[in-house]
Coordinates of C-alpha atoms in Angstrom, one line a residue:
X1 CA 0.0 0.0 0.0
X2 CA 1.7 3.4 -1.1
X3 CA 0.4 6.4 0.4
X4 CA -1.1 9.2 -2.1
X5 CA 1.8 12.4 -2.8
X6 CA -0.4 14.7 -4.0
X7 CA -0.1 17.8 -1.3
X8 CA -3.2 19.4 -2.6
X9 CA -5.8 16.5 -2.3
X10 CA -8.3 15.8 0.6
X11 CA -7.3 12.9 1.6
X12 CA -3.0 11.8 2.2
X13 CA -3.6 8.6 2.9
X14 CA -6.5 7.8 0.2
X15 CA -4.2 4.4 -0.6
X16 CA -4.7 3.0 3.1
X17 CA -8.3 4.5 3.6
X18 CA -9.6 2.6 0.8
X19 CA -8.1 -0.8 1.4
X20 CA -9.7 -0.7 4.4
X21 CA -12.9 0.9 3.0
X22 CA -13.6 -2.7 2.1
X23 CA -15.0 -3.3 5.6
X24 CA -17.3 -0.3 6.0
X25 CA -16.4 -0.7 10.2
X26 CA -12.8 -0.7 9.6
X27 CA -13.0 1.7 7.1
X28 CA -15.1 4.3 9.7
X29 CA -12.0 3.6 12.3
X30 CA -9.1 4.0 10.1
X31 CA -11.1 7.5 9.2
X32 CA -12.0 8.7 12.6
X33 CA -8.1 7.3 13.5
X34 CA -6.2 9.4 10.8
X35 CA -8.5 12.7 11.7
X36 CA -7.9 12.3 15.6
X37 CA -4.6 11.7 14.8
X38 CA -3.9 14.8 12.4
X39 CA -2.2 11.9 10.2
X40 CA -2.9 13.9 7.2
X41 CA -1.3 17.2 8.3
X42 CA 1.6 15.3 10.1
X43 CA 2.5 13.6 6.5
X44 CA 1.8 17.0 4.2
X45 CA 4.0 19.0 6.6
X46 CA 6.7 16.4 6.8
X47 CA 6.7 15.7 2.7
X48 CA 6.8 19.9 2.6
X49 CA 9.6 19.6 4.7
X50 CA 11.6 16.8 2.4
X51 CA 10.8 18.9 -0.7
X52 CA 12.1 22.5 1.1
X53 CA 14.9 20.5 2.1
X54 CA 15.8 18.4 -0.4
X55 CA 18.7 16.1 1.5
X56 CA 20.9 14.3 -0.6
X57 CA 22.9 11.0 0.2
X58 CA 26.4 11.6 0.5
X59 CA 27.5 9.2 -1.1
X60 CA 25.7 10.3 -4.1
X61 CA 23.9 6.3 -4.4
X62 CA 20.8 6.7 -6.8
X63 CA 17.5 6.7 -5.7
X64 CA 18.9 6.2 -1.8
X65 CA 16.4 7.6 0.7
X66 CA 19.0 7.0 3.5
X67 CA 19.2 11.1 3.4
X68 CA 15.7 11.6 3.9
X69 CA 15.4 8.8 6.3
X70 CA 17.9 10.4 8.6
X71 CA 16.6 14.1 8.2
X72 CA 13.0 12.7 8.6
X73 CA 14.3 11.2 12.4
X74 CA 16.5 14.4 12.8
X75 CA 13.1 16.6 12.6
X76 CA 10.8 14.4 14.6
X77 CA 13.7 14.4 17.2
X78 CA 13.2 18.0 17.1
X79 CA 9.8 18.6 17.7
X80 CA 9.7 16.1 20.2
X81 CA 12.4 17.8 21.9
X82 CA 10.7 21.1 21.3
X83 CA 6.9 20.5 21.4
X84 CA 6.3 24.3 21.9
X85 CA 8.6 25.9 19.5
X86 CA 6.6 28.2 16.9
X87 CA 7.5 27.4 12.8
X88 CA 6.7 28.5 9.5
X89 CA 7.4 25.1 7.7
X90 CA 8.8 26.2 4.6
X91 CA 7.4 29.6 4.5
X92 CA 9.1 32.2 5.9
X93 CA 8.3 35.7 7.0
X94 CA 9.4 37.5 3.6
X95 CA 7.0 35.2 1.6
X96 CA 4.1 36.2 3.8
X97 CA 4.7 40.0 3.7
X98 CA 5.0 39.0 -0.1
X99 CA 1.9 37.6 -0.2
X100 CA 0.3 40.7 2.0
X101 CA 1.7 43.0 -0.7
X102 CA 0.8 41.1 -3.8
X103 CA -2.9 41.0 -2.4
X104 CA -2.7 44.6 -1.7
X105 CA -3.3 45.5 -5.5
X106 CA -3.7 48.9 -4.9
X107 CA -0.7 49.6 -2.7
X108 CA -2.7 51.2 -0.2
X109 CA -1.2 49.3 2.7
X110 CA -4.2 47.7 3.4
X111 CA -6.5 44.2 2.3
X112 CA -10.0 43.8 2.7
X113 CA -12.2 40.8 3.5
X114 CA -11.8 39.3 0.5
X115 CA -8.2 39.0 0.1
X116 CA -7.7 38.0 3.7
X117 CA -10.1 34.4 2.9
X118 CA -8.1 34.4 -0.3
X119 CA -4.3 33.8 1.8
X120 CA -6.2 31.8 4.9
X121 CA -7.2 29.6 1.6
X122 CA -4.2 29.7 0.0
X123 CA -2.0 28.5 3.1
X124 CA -5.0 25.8 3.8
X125 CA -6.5 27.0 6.8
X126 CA -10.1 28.1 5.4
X127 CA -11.5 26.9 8.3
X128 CA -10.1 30.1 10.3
X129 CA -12.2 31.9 7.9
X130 CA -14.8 31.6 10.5
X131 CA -12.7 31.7 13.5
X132 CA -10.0 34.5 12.8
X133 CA -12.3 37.1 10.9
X134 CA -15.2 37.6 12.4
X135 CA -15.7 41.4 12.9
X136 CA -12.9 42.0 10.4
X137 CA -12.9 44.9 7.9
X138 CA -9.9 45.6 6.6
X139 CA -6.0 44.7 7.4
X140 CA -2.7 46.5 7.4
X141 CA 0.7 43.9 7.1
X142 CA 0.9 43.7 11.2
X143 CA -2.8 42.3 11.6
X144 CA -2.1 40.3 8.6
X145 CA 0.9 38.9 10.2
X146 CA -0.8 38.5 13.1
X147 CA -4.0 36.7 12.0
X148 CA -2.0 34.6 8.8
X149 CA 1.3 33.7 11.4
X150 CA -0.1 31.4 13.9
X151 CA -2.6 29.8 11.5
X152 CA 0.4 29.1 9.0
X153 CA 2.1 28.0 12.4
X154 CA -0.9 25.7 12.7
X155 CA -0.3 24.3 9.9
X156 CA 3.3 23.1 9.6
X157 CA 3.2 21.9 13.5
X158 CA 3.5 18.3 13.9
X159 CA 0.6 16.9 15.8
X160 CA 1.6 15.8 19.0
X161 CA 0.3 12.7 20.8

């Protein structure tokens, strides 16, 4: 069974879901197992990871995934050592004041509404929408950071548990 690589589909793990879909009880457990679990956002932000990072065996072997073995331990290691610690993933805090000023077409230092669900879509948090602007109007690049940060922190954390 080979788990799905397509970063923008619903479902990671489509592969191991539907072998078990052939029992309609297992199938309802393996689902309510990899949503408790946050499988699908552990995998996406670890295969976002790999392709940021891009490690390479040293010894230059084809098709080796000793490299990404190791840095795959190396980063669970880390955020098991540092549960708390805040990350971007592989965004950074240039690319989100890029995307603030790319959505502000005008250049008027400020987004509305619209262009706010557009980046909480965009990073794949659209269920903030909700959440994160309620009683919003309109935002300047600090209440963007502020509302788009954590929610891109959010998204690149690996589940704990």
């Amino acid at each position: 069974m080979a788990l799905r690589t397509d970063i923008g589909g619903n479902r990671f793990c489509d592969a191991v879901l539907e072998q078990a879909r052939l029992d309609t009880d297992q199938y309802r457990k393996a689902q309510e197992y990899v949503e408790k679990h946050k499988l699908e956002q552990l995998f996406k932000s670890l295969l976002a990871y790999i392709i940021k990072e891009q490690p390479s065996d040293p010894d230059r072997r084809p098709n080796s995934q000793r490299a990404t073995k190791e840095f795959l331990v190396a980063l669970l290691k880390e955020r098991v050592a540092e549960p708390r610690a805040t990350r971007l993933g592989i965004m950074t805090e240039e690319n989100l004041v890029t995307m603030f000023n790319m959505l502000d077409v005008h250049k008027k230092g400020v987004i509305g509404r619209t262009q706010m669900e557009w980046a909480l879509r965009a990073i794949q948090r659209p269920e903030a929408i909700e959440t994160r602007l309620e009683d919003f109007e309109d935002a300047d690049l600090g209440t963007f950071l502020r509302i788009v940060r954590p929610e891109v922190e959010a998204y690149f954390a690996v589940p704990r548990g």
